[in-house]
Short mmCIF file of C-alpha atoms in Angstrom, two decimals:
data_model
loop_
_atom_site.label_atom_id
_atom_site.label_comp_id
_atom_site.label_asym_id
_atom_site.label_seq_id
_atom_site.Cartn_x
_atom_site.Cartn_y
_atom_site.Cartn_z
CA MET A 1 152.83 129.65 90.93
CA ALA A 2 151.62 133.13 91.73
CA ARG A 3 149.74 133.50 94.94
CA THR A 4 146.68 135.60 95.53
CA PRO A 5 145.94 137.29 98.86
CA MET A 6 144.66 134.83 101.48
CA PHE A 7 141.34 136.65 101.75
CA MET A 8 140.68 136.15 98.05
CA VAL A 9 141.51 132.45 98.28
CA ILE A 10 139.15 131.99 101.24
CA VAL A 11 136.33 133.90 99.54
CA ALA A 12 136.72 131.91 96.34
CA SER A 13 136.83 128.68 98.33
CA PHE A 14 133.66 129.35 100.27
CA ALA A 15 131.91 130.38 97.07
CA ALA A 16 132.04 126.72 96.08
CA VAL A 17 129.05 125.85 98.23
CA MET A 18 126.83 128.46 96.59
CA PRO A 19 124.49 127.23 93.86
CA THR A 20 125.93 127.96 90.46
CA GLU A 21 122.56 129.39 89.45
CA VAL A 22 123.34 132.41 91.64
CA TRP A 23 126.17 133.27 89.32
CA ALA A 24 124.41 132.38 86.11
CA ALA A 25 120.92 133.76 86.64
CA ALA A 26 120.34 137.08 84.88
CA GLY A 27 117.91 138.79 87.19
CA ILE A 28 118.54 142.29 85.82
CA ASP A 29 117.51 143.32 82.33
CA ALA A 30 120.84 145.05 81.71
CA VAL A 31 122.78 141.86 82.45
CA THR A 32 123.98 139.95 79.39
CA VAL A 33 125.43 136.47 79.03
CA THR A 34 128.15 135.99 76.43
CA THR A 35 129.05 132.58 75.02
CA ASN A 36 132.71 132.17 74.16
CA ALA A 37 134.24 130.03 71.43
CA LYS A 38 134.73 127.03 73.72
CA GLY A 39 131.07 126.93 74.72
CA GLY A 40 131.54 128.46 78.17
CA GLU A 41 129.54 131.41 79.40
CA THR A 42 130.88 134.72 80.75
CA TYR A 43 128.67 136.80 83.04
CA THR A 44 128.64 140.52 83.62
CA VAL A 45 130.59 142.05 86.49
CA THR A 46 127.38 143.34 88.08
CA ILE A 47 125.87 139.93 88.82
CA GLN A 48 129.20 138.54 90.01
CA ILE A 49 129.67 141.39 92.49
CA LEU A 50 126.09 140.88 93.71
CA ALA A 51 126.78 137.19 94.29
CA ILE A 52 130.05 137.91 96.10
CA MET A 53 128.42 140.47 98.41
CA THR A 54 125.67 137.99 99.21
CA MET A 55 128.24 135.30 99.92
CA LEU A 56 130.19 137.56 102.30
CA THR A 57 127.18 137.68 104.64
CA LEU A 58 127.39 133.89 104.89
CA LEU A 59 131.15 133.84 105.42
CA PRO A 60 131.08 133.53 109.26
CA ALA A 61 128.66 130.60 109.11
CA LEU A 62 130.72 128.91 106.41
CA LEU A 63 133.86 129.42 108.50
CA LEU A 64 132.19 127.59 111.38
CA THR A 65 130.81 124.73 109.32
CA MET A 66 133.44 123.94 106.69
CA THR A 67 136.75 124.29 108.55
CA SER A 68 138.45 123.16 111.73
CA PHE A 69 137.33 126.29 113.61
CA THR A 70 134.47 124.62 115.51
CA ARG A 71 136.60 121.90 117.09
CA ILE A 72 139.41 124.27 118.01
CA MET A 73 137.17 126.91 119.59
CA ILE A 74 135.21 124.40 121.68
CA VAL A 75 138.35 122.66 122.95
CA LEU A 76 140.01 125.93 123.92
CA GLY A 77 136.84 127.06 125.68
CA LEU A 78 136.66 123.79 127.65
CA LEU A 79 140.35 124.12 128.50
CA ARG A 80 139.71 127.54 130.01
CA GLN A 81 136.86 126.14 132.08
CA ALA A 82 139.01 123.22 133.23
CA LEU A 83 141.70 125.63 134.41
CA GLY A 84 139.08 127.68 136.25
CA ALA A 85 140.78 130.88 135.09
CA GLN A 86 137.48 132.69 134.47
CA GLN A 87 138.13 135.12 131.58
CA ALA A 88 141.85 134.47 131.13
CA PRO A 89 142.55 134.16 128.26
CA SER A 90 139.77 136.41 127.02
CA ASN A 91 137.27 135.51 124.31
CA GLN A 92 139.08 137.75 121.82
CA VAL A 93 142.35 135.90 122.40
CA LEU A 94 140.69 132.51 121.99
CA LEU A 95 138.92 133.64 118.82
CA GLY A 96 142.14 135.00 117.34
CA LEU A 97 144.10 131.88 118.24
CA SER A 98 141.37 129.65 116.83
CA LEU A 99 141.21 131.65 113.61
CA PHE A 100 144.94 131.58 112.89
CA LEU A 101 145.24 127.92 113.89
CA THR A 102 142.35 127.21 111.52
CA ILE A 103 144.20 128.97 108.68
CA PHE A 104 147.31 126.92 109.51
CA ILE A 105 145.39 123.63 109.46
CA MET A 106 143.40 124.50 106.35
CA MET A 107 146.43 125.77 104.40
CA PRO A 108 146.84 122.56 102.32
CA VAL A 109 143.17 122.79 101.35
CA LEU A 110 143.43 126.50 100.51
CA ASP A 111 146.60 125.91 98.47
CA LYS A 112 144.82 123.23 96.47
CA VAL A 113 141.84 125.52 95.88
CA ASN A 114 144.19 128.28 94.78
CA GLU A 115 145.98 125.92 92.39
CA THR A 116 142.96 124.23 90.83
CA ALA A 117 140.32 126.97 90.92
CA VAL A 118 141.48 130.50 91.73
CA GLN A 119 144.59 130.76 89.55
CA PRO A 120 143.07 129.09 86.46
CA TYR A 121 140.02 131.35 86.75
CA LEU A 122 142.13 134.50 87.11
CA GLU A 123 144.13 133.42 84.06
CA GLU A 124 140.81 132.87 82.21
CA LYS A 125 141.58 129.21 81.56
CA ILE A 126 138.28 128.04 83.07
CA ASP A 127 134.87 129.62 83.55
CA VAL A 128 133.27 130.46 86.89
CA THR A 129 131.16 127.29 87.04
CA THR A 130 134.18 125.03 86.59
CA ALA A 131 136.12 127.10 89.14
CA LEU A 132 133.38 126.61 91.74
CA GLN A 133 133.30 122.87 91.12
CA ASN A 134 137.08 122.63 91.42
CA ALA A 135 137.06 124.71 94.61
CA SER A 136 134.43 122.52 96.27
CA GLU A 137 136.35 119.26 95.89
CA PRO A 138 139.21 119.95 98.37
CA PHE A 139 136.75 121.10 101.04
CA LYS A 140 134.54 118.08 100.44
CA GLN A 141 137.47 115.69 100.77
CA PHE A 142 138.59 117.40 103.98
CA MET A 143 135.14 117.22 105.55
CA LEU A 144 134.61 113.60 104.51
CA LYS A 145 137.82 112.56 106.30
CA GLN A 146 136.60 114.16 109.54
CA THR A 147 132.96 113.03 109.38
CA ARG A 148 131.74 109.82 110.95
CA GLU A 149 129.82 107.46 108.69
CA SER A 150 127.13 107.10 111.35
CA ASP A 151 126.44 110.85 111.22
CA ILE A 152 126.17 110.81 107.42
CA GLU A 153 123.82 107.83 107.57
CA MET A 154 121.70 109.61 110.18
CA PHE A 155 121.15 112.67 107.97
CA VAL A 156 120.57 110.48 104.91
CA ARG A 157 117.88 108.65 106.89
CA ILE A 158 116.33 111.90 108.12
CA SER A 159 116.25 113.38 104.62
CA GLY A 160 114.46 110.32 103.27
CA LYS A 161 117.00 109.84 100.50
CA GLU A 162 118.09 106.46 99.24
CA HIS A 163 121.26 104.80 100.47
CA ILE A 164 124.42 106.50 99.17
CA ASP A 165 126.94 104.01 97.84
CA LYS A 166 130.09 106.15 97.88
CA PRO A 167 131.10 108.96 100.26
CA GLU A 168 131.96 111.11 97.24
CA ASP A 169 128.28 111.08 96.25
CA VAL A 170 127.17 112.78 99.50
CA PRO A 171 125.73 116.22 98.64
CA PHE A 172 126.82 119.32 100.56
CA SER A 173 123.32 119.69 102.01
CA LEU A 174 123.91 116.44 103.96
CA LEU A 175 127.66 116.64 104.42
CA LEU A 176 127.65 120.04 106.17
CA PRO A 177 125.36 119.12 109.12
CA ALA A 178 127.00 115.69 109.41
CA TYR A 179 130.45 117.30 109.55
CA VAL A 180 129.40 119.81 112.23
CA THR A 181 127.84 117.01 114.31
CA SER A 182 131.03 114.96 114.10
CA GLU A 183 133.12 117.98 115.03
CA LEU A 184 130.99 118.59 118.14
CA LYS A 185 131.40 114.97 119.23
CA THR A 186 135.15 115.02 118.69
CA ALA A 187 135.57 118.36 120.47
CA PHE A 188 133.72 117.17 123.59
CA GLN A 189 135.71 113.92 123.64
CA ILE A 190 138.96 115.91 123.59
CA GLY A 191 137.56 118.27 126.23
CA PHE A 192 136.76 115.32 128.51
CA LEU A 193 140.36 114.11 128.34
CA ILE A 194 141.64 117.61 129.08
CA PHE A 195 139.35 117.94 132.11
CA LEU A 196 140.57 114.74 133.83
CA PRO A 197 143.95 115.89 135.27
CA PHE A 198 142.48 119.18 136.49
CA LEU A 199 139.57 117.32 138.07
CA VAL A 200 142.02 115.17 140.01
CA ILE A 201 143.74 118.29 141.38
CA ASP A 202 140.37 119.74 142.44
CA LEU A 203 139.46 116.50 144.25
CA VAL A 204 142.81 116.29 146.05
CA VAL A 205 142.66 119.92 147.17
CA ALA A 206 139.05 119.56 148.32
CA THR A 207 139.92 116.41 150.31
CA VAL A 208 142.91 118.06 151.97
CA LEU A 209 140.91 121.15 152.93
CA MET A 210 138.11 118.98 154.31
CA SER A 211 140.51 116.95 156.43
CA MET A 212 142.03 120.16 157.82
CA GLY A 213 138.60 121.47 158.76
CA MET A 214 138.81 124.46 156.44
CA MET A 215 135.19 124.25 155.33
CA MET A 216 134.76 127.90 154.47
CA LEU A 217 137.72 128.12 152.09
CA SER A 218 136.78 127.51 148.46
CA PRO A 219 138.79 124.63 146.92
CA MET A 220 138.79 126.49 143.57
CA ILE A 221 140.88 129.33 145.02
CA VAL A 222 143.52 126.93 146.34
CA SER A 223 143.57 124.57 143.35
CA LEU A 224 143.91 127.31 140.70
CA PRO A 225 147.63 128.02 141.35
CA PHE A 226 148.39 124.29 141.30
CA LYS A 227 146.53 123.79 138.03
CA LEU A 228 148.30 126.74 136.45
CA MET A 229 151.67 125.44 137.65
CA LEU A 230 150.93 121.96 136.26
CA PHE A 231 149.81 123.42 132.95
CA VAL A 232 152.90 125.62 132.61
CA LEU A 233 155.37 122.90 133.64
CA ALA A 234 153.82 120.46 131.15
CA ASP A 235 153.99 123.10 128.39
CA GLY A 236 150.24 122.75 128.10
CA TRP A 237 149.56 125.26 125.35
CA SER A 238 152.03 123.62 122.99
CA LEU A 239 150.65 120.16 123.75
CA VAL A 240 147.03 121.20 123.23
CA LEU A 241 147.66 123.10 119.99
CA GLU A 242 149.86 120.32 118.62
CA MET A 243 147.22 117.74 119.49
CA LEU A 244 144.49 119.80 117.83
CA ALA A 245 146.49 120.26 114.63
CA ALA A 246 147.49 116.60 114.51
CA SER A 247 143.92 115.41 115.09
CA PHE A 248 142.93 116.57 111.60
CA TYR A 249 145.63 114.63 109.79
CA VAL A 250 145.76 111.33 111.68
#
């Protein structure tokens, strides 16, 4: 199977959450809609480019809300705070690491989108509406696996909708906030577990300094080398990244 550039796969995948009316509506007099022999509709290049440019402005928000990026970024940020290393690693390094780890984790989803939506559309086997529907399914299945039922029920109750029988019937308007809420909960739970061993080191160092009468010496300055040594000896980065990747496929 031929592969398209990763950027094109991601753009086509995120386009799945856009209303299909954006692609179909002819808001310009010069735009024409052509009906093919199979009953599908083909839209002019002008309206498609307009929809793509509009979607690109929403790409950062979609990256945060539909992928594993939120959990990874929060956990790495809490890890840096637990180490007490101030700005090491820097925000740019954490963002880059989170982005590429997100691509690694989401690769099965992107491959499925490429296989069921992007490639058939490029080969003109399906129309744009069918491609968007096919692209939305892998993302919806991924988010449903990571979302707590209690969070979905909460947003269903807030929205005033009736009870939803099957998870597959949850609309994106409810699934997206429920997924982000679940990701925040999971990220802080992981962050709590990461904080515990470093907190023990801080308490031990503070107790030792207090018993020695060294009141004016900051425990953070003394404990930092010990925390870094513990993290390096335990191969902390590999453990944290492996744990993050595995947490999405348990």
